[in-house]
């Protein structure tokens, strides 16, 4: 499926996060140079001779003193500036469903602004609006791990628990990105990246907690109030978690485009 011009070097911005680690593991099987870029590394040098750049830096819950703008827009602006003097033929980016430059939610607003920066940077951009990601039981990731009861028998969920998420498996996200990296003729554009099934939040909680678990919903008004009062629950994150997270109508499915058969949750989290 891959084009005739082999990709030799890929730079990953935000390589130490959940997706970055998984992508690096997937690309380790290929004959190419992978440059994982962390904070403090020279972005311009790392990007200059890369065939493809993957931008994974971003945060739904930025760590102080970082802000939503710094984490989700300014990091992309820096990548775009570095791309201007590079030989890169493609840039990949993980965005989020509902990204909207007119949104009152800064996470969604800055994701949309970041998308536009990439579209305007002069390098073909492959943008995936990626739903909530979950990893396997041994490394579920930040979103799913908050829903694992562990020794507790109670899981608190934001909102009624009836909001629907099209959870996408970490392995599948890494595979889609890898195929987009490896194919120098991959089409540019904005695509959906979501799991094969949508689950109500409480259904997902019950599946990843096969033993007895009590689900305690925090009403929307209380969750929003907590989001304004508790630094650990910033209101933009609360707002996102209260919404459905589904593929956007009219957006082509990225997994189908790159020929990836996705894993259902029963394969990723099999019941004992």
Short mmCIF file of C-alpha atoms in Angstrom, two decimals:
data_model
loop_
_atom_site.label_atom_id
_atom_site.label_comp_id
_atom_site.label_asym_id
_atom_site.label_seq_id
_atom_site.Cartn_x
_atom_site.Cartn_y
_atom_site.Cartn_z
CA UNK A 1 0.00 0.00 0.00
CA UNK A 2 2.95 2.31 0.50
CA UNK A 3 4.29 4.75 -2.07
CA UNK A 4 7.49 4.34 -4.03
CA UNK A 5 9.45 6.99 -2.06
CA UNK A 6 10.48 5.31 1.17
CA UNK A 7 10.29 7.37 4.34
CA UNK A 8 13.66 7.36 6.10
CA UNK A 9 13.36 9.73 9.04
CA UNK A 10 10.43 10.67 11.27
CA UNK A 11 10.44 13.17 14.11
CA UNK A 12 7.86 12.74 16.90
CA UNK A 13 6.99 15.83 18.92
CA UNK A 14 5.53 14.77 22.25
CA UNK A 15 7.14 11.34 22.07
CA UNK A 16 6.96 10.61 25.79
CA UNK A 17 3.17 10.57 26.05
CA UNK A 18 0.82 7.61 25.83
CA UNK A 19 0.50 7.71 22.04
CA UNK A 20 4.10 8.71 21.44
CA UNK A 21 5.43 5.69 23.33
CA UNK A 22 3.07 3.35 21.46
CA UNK A 23 4.00 4.84 18.09
CA UNK A 24 7.70 4.55 18.80
CA UNK A 25 7.19 0.89 19.66
CA UNK A 26 5.30 0.30 16.43
CA UNK A 27 7.87 2.12 14.27
CA UNK A 28 10.73 0.19 15.87
CA UNK A 29 9.75 -2.67 13.55
CA UNK A 30 10.47 -0.54 10.47
CA UNK A 31 13.68 0.43 8.69
CA UNK A 32 13.76 4.12 9.51
CA UNK A 33 15.22 6.61 11.93
CA UNK A 34 12.83 7.73 14.66
CA UNK A 35 13.66 10.93 16.54
CA UNK A 36 11.66 11.22 19.77
CA UNK A 37 11.55 14.88 20.74
CA UNK A 38 11.08 15.97 24.33
CA UNK A 39 11.04 19.26 26.19
CA UNK A 40 14.28 21.15 25.81
CA UNK A 41 15.30 19.40 22.58
CA UNK A 42 16.11 21.51 19.53
CA UNK A 43 12.95 21.34 17.44
CA UNK A 44 14.38 23.03 14.37
CA UNK A 45 17.34 20.67 14.19
CA UNK A 46 15.19 17.58 14.79
CA UNK A 47 12.74 18.53 12.05
CA UNK A 48 15.14 19.93 9.45
CA UNK A 49 15.87 16.72 7.52
CA UNK A 50 12.87 14.64 8.60
CA UNK A 51 10.63 13.17 5.90
CA UNK A 52 7.62 13.19 8.23
CA UNK A 53 6.84 15.01 11.47
CA UNK A 54 4.26 13.70 13.94
CA UNK A 55 2.95 16.27 16.40
CA UNK A 56 1.49 14.59 19.49
CA UNK A 57 2.10 17.32 22.07
CA UNK A 58 -1.09 18.59 23.68
CA UNK A 59 -3.11 18.24 26.86
CA UNK A 60 -6.72 17.97 27.97
CA UNK A 61 -5.47 18.72 31.49
CA UNK A 62 -2.32 20.89 31.21
CA UNK A 63 0.09 20.72 34.08
CA UNK A 64 0.71 23.98 35.88
CA UNK A 65 2.16 26.41 34.84
CA UNK A 66 1.28 25.39 31.27
CA UNK A 67 -2.01 26.68 29.85
CA UNK A 68 -4.43 25.32 27.28
CA UNK A 69 -3.06 27.74 24.72
CA UNK A 70 0.55 26.82 25.40
CA UNK A 71 -0.09 23.07 25.38
CA UNK A 72 -2.43 22.82 22.42
CA UNK A 73 -1.75 25.80 20.14
CA UNK A 74 1.67 27.24 20.88
CA UNK A 75 3.45 23.89 20.59
CA UNK A 76 1.91 23.49 17.13
CA UNK A 77 2.94 27.03 16.18
CA UNK A 78 6.53 26.13 17.11
CA UNK A 79 6.36 22.98 14.97
CA UNK A 80 5.02 24.99 12.04
CA UNK A 81 7.87 27.48 12.39
CA UNK A 82 10.39 24.63 12.32
CA UNK A 83 8.70 23.06 9.30
CA UNK A 84 9.21 26.26 7.31
CA UNK A 85 12.92 25.53 7.03
CA UNK A 86 12.70 21.77 6.73
CA UNK A 87 12.56 19.13 4.02
CA UNK A 88 9.47 17.49 5.56
CA UNK A 89 6.91 16.18 3.08
CA UNK A 90 4.16 15.51 5.60
CA UNK A 91 3.02 16.46 9.09
CA UNK A 92 0.62 14.38 11.22
CA UNK A 93 -1.47 15.72 14.07
CA UNK A 94 -3.87 14.31 16.67
CA UNK A 95 -6.80 16.66 17.21
CA UNK A 96 -10.13 16.01 18.91
CA UNK A 97 -13.78 15.67 17.82
CA UNK A 98 -15.63 18.95 18.21
CA UNK A 99 -12.57 21.12 17.62
CA UNK A 100 -14.06 24.51 16.79
CA UNK A 101 -12.39 27.92 16.53
CA UNK A 102 -15.59 29.49 17.85
CA UNK A 103 -15.89 27.25 20.91
CA UNK A 104 -16.03 28.76 24.40
CA UNK A 105 -14.02 25.72 25.54
CA UNK A 106 -10.31 26.63 25.22
CA UNK A 107 -9.26 23.03 24.61
CA UNK A 108 -11.56 22.70 21.60
CA UNK A 109 -10.82 26.23 20.41
CA UNK A 110 -7.05 25.86 20.49
CA UNK A 111 -7.21 22.43 18.87
CA UNK A 112 -9.08 24.04 15.96
CA UNK A 113 -6.60 26.90 15.76
CA UNK A 114 -3.76 24.38 15.75
CA UNK A 115 -5.40 22.52 12.88
CA UNK A 116 -5.58 25.73 10.85
CA UNK A 117 -1.95 26.56 11.56
CA UNK A 118 -0.97 23.19 10.14
CA UNK A 119 -3.18 23.57 7.08
CA UNK A 120 -1.50 26.90 6.38
CA UNK A 121 2.09 25.85 7.10
CA UNK A 122 2.94 24.81 3.54
CA UNK A 123 3.50 21.12 4.36
CA UNK A 124 0.66 18.66 3.64
CA UNK A 125 -1.10 17.91 6.93
CA UNK A 126 -2.83 14.69 7.95
CA UNK A 127 -5.12 15.55 10.85
CA UNK A 128 -6.92 12.91 12.89
CA UNK A 129 -9.77 14.04 15.13
CA UNK A 130 -9.21 11.26 17.62
CA UNK A 131 -11.76 10.12 20.21
CA UNK A 132 -10.87 9.14 23.78
CA UNK A 133 -8.04 6.59 23.79
CA UNK A 134 -7.73 3.57 26.07
CA UNK A 135 -4.80 1.23 26.43
CA UNK A 136 -4.60 -2.38 27.65
CA UNK A 137 -5.08 -3.27 31.34
CA UNK A 138 -1.37 -2.92 32.15
CA UNK A 139 -1.24 0.65 30.78
CA UNK A 140 -4.77 2.01 30.33
CA UNK A 141 -3.69 5.61 29.93
CA UNK A 142 -4.80 8.75 31.79
CA UNK A 143 -8.46 8.79 30.74
CA UNK A 144 -9.27 5.12 31.22
CA UNK A 145 -7.19 4.70 34.38
CA UNK A 146 -9.43 7.22 36.17
CA UNK A 147 -12.30 4.77 35.58
CA UNK A 148 -10.58 1.69 37.02
CA UNK A 149 -11.74 0.91 40.55
CA UNK A 150 -8.64 -1.03 41.61
CA UNK A 151 -8.97 -1.87 45.30
CA UNK A 152 -11.84 0.53 45.56
CA UNK A 153 -15.29 -0.67 44.65
CA UNK A 154 -16.49 2.78 43.62
CA UNK A 155 -15.88 4.71 40.40
CA UNK A 156 -16.96 8.32 40.15
CA UNK A 157 -17.94 9.49 36.68
CA UNK A 158 -18.47 13.05 35.53
CA UNK A 159 -22.07 13.57 34.49
CA UNK A 160 -24.87 11.02 34.23
CA UNK A 161 -22.76 8.20 32.77
CA UNK A 162 -25.03 8.05 29.72
CA UNK A 163 -22.78 10.16 27.49
CA UNK A 164 -21.45 8.07 24.62
CA UNK A 165 -17.79 7.70 23.71
CA UNK A 166 -16.42 5.87 20.68
CA UNK A 167 -13.34 4.73 22.61
CA UNK A 168 -10.41 3.90 20.33
CA UNK A 169 -7.72 1.39 21.29
CA UNK A 170 -4.19 2.72 21.73
CA UNK A 171 -2.77 -0.02 19.51
CA UNK A 172 -5.10 1.01 16.69
CA UNK A 173 -4.17 4.70 17.01
CA UNK A 174 -0.49 3.78 16.78
CA UNK A 175 -1.13 1.57 13.73
CA UNK A 176 -3.07 4.26 11.87
CA UNK A 177 -0.36 6.81 12.59
CA UNK A 178 2.37 4.37 11.57
CA UNK A 179 0.72 3.69 8.23
CA UNK A 180 0.29 7.40 7.61
CA UNK A 181 3.97 7.88 8.46
CA UNK A 182 5.18 5.07 6.22
CA UNK A 183 3.14 6.09 3.19
CA UNK A 184 4.72 9.21 1.64
CA UNK A 185 1.71 9.49 -0.65
CA UNK A 186 -0.83 9.43 2.17
CA UNK A 187 -3.67 11.85 1.46
CA UNK A 188 -3.70 15.11 3.35
CA UNK A 189 -6.89 16.22 5.07
CA UNK A 190 -8.91 15.90 8.25
CA UNK A 191 -10.15 12.45 9.24
CA UNK A 192 -12.01 10.83 12.11
CA UNK A 193 -10.26 8.30 14.31
CA UNK A 194 -12.70 6.55 16.62
CA UNK A 195 -13.41 3.05 17.82
CA UNK A 196 -15.76 0.60 16.08
CA UNK A 197 -18.43 0.90 18.78
CA UNK A 198 -19.82 3.67 20.97
CA UNK A 199 -20.48 2.92 24.63
CA UNK A 200 -22.23 4.83 27.31
CA UNK A 201 -19.68 5.84 29.88
CA UNK A 202 -21.12 3.60 32.58
CA UNK A 203 -21.09 0.64 30.14
CA UNK A 204 -17.39 1.18 29.53
CA UNK A 205 -16.73 1.40 33.28
CA UNK A 206 -18.49 -1.92 33.86
CA UNK A 207 -16.51 -3.60 31.13
CA UNK A 208 -13.08 -2.55 32.37
CA UNK A 209 -14.09 -3.42 35.94
CA UNK A 210 -15.34 -7.00 35.56
CA UNK A 211 -15.77 -7.43 39.30
CA UNK A 212 -18.41 -5.72 41.44
CA UNK A 213 -18.24 -1.97 41.00
CA UNK A 214 -20.45 0.87 42.14
CA UNK A 215 -20.70 3.75 39.71
CA UNK A 216 -21.31 7.12 41.31
CA UNK A 217 -22.34 9.79 38.79
CA UNK A 218 -21.47 13.38 39.62
CA UNK A 219 -24.31 15.52 38.21
CA UNK A 220 -23.37 17.87 35.42
CA UNK A 221 -23.93 21.00 37.49
CA UNK A 222 -21.79 19.64 40.31
CA UNK A 223 -19.08 18.49 37.88
CA UNK A 224 -18.96 21.96 36.30
CA UNK A 225 -18.80 23.59 39.71
CA UNK A 226 -15.96 21.28 40.71
CA UNK A 227 -14.23 22.17 37.46
CA UNK A 228 -14.15 25.83 38.50
CA UNK A 229 -13.07 25.14 42.09
CA UNK A 230 -10.58 22.25 41.89
CA UNK A 231 -7.30 22.65 39.95
CA UNK A 232 -7.25 18.89 39.36
CA UNK A 233 -10.56 19.14 37.46
CA UNK A 234 -10.19 22.11 35.10
CA UNK A 235 -13.56 23.10 33.68
CA UNK A 236 -12.55 22.66 30.00
CA UNK A 237 -11.75 19.01 30.72
CA UNK A 238 -15.00 18.56 32.65
CA UNK A 239 -16.93 20.11 29.77
CA UNK A 240 -15.32 17.72 27.28
CA UNK A 241 -16.01 14.69 29.45
CA UNK A 242 -19.69 15.63 29.78
CA UNK A 243 -20.11 15.61 25.99
CA UNK A 244 -20.60 12.69 23.64
CA UNK A 245 -17.34 11.82 21.87
CA UNK A 246 -18.25 10.33 18.49
CA UNK A 247 -17.04 10.47 14.89
CA UNK A 248 -18.13 13.67 13.21
CA UNK A 249 -20.67 13.30 10.37
CA UNK A 250 -19.17 13.78 6.93
CA UNK A 251 -15.59 13.11 8.09
CA UNK A 252 -13.84 10.16 6.46
CA UNK A 253 -12.79 7.37 8.80
CA UNK A 254 -9.01 7.30 9.20
CA UNK A 255 -8.80 3.63 10.18
CA UNK A 256 -10.66 2.58 7.04
CA UNK A 257 -8.60 4.93 4.89
CA UNK A 258 -5.34 3.34 6.06
CA UNK A 259 -6.64 -0.22 6.08
CA UNK A 260 -6.58 -0.79 9.84
CA UNK A 261 -9.01 -3.33 11.30
CA UNK A 262 -9.77 -2.09 14.79
CA UNK A 263 -9.85 -4.13 17.97
CA UNK A 264 -13.13 -4.38 19.88
CA UNK A 265 -12.88 -3.72 23.58
CA UNK A 266 -13.39 -7.42 24.43
CA UNK A 267 -10.03 -8.15 22.75
CA UNK A 268 -8.17 -5.32 24.50
CA UNK A 269 -9.77 -5.91 27.93
CA UNK A 270 -10.88 -9.57 27.92
CA UNK A 271 -12.84 -10.68 30.92
CA UNK A 272 -11.04 -13.23 33.11
#
